[in-house]
Amino acid sequence: MSNQVNSLRKGLTVKDLVTTGIFSAIFFVFTLVGGLPFAPNPVLTFYMPMGAALLCGPIYLLMVAKVQKRWSVTILGIIMGIIWFATGMHWAFSLGYIGMGLIADLVAGAGHYRNKAINLLSYMLISLGGIYTYVVFFLDPDGWASTMLKNGTEKSYIDTMNASAPSWLLVVIIAGTLAVAAFSGWVGGKMLKKQFEKAGITA
């Protein structure tokens, strides 16, 4: 246990930062692959966080296993937030990833980044980063629409979203994203079992 704590205190090395950067890039690509089929359609766009969570579980868990230090997951969340903001997404989408990245980091750190169940929970939490734009959409539809219109989204797209979004859909988005992330992380754990054992990840 003392070795684990000392490892956390050492901080990120240049190698750790490079590893985090590489995995963040792969994480973003897999997020696009999973989420983009939903994004162009104003009826299906609400399911984008679920699609994004489907493929990234193995990537996230492998990054945590390789780095096993504080701030790596936070950096992932910050990188995701910056990229999404730069591509014209709603500010809540960006802040969601940054905030949930920090929370996910703290959760994984509670298990010293070596506990499978806690790391899986951590992945489920960071996967919620993409839901916050929809939280704002339901809580403040006019403000959300105003921001997205300024970002270049067509009014017809927003009108279709409003017409196809019952109030209970937000619960489906949250629950569905958590369920898909749990499945992705579970599959990732099976795929990377040998890598986890080598890294000292416990059950």
PDB file of C-alpha atoms in Angstrom, residues 3-12 68-70 109 112-113:
ATOM      1  CA  ASN A   3       4.328   1.875  -2.637  1.00  0.00           C
ATOM      2  CA  GLN A   4       0.979   2.727  -4.226  1.00  0.00           C
ATOM      3  CA  VAL A   5       0.671   5.908  -2.214  1.00  0.00           C
ATOM      4  CA  ASN A   6       4.247   6.911  -2.991  1.00  0.00           C
ATOM      5  CA  SER A   7       3.562   6.343  -6.700  1.00  0.00           C
ATOM      6  CA  LEU A   8       0.601   8.720  -6.525  1.00  0.00           C
ATOM      7  CA  ARG A   9       2.709  11.354  -4.776  1.00  0.00           C
ATOM      8  CA  LYS A  10       5.448  11.293  -7.391  1.00  0.00           C
ATOM      9  CA  GLY A  11       3.266  13.100  -9.892  1.00  0.00           C
ATOM     10  CA  LEU A  12       3.102  12.733 -13.641  1.00  0.00           C
ATOM     11  CA  GLN A  68      -1.967   4.980 -12.343  1.00  0.00           C
ATOM     12  CA  LYS A  69      -1.388   8.525 -11.142  1.00  0.00           C
ATOM     13  CA  ARG A  70      -3.444  11.541 -10.120  1.00  0.00           C
ATOM     14  CA  GLY A 109      -7.712   7.593  -7.121  1.00  0.00           C
ATOM     15  CA  HIS A 112      -5.205   3.965  -6.127  1.00  0.00           C
ATOM     16  CA  TYR A 113      -6.133   3.340  -9.803  1.00  0.00           C
TER      17      TYR A 113
END
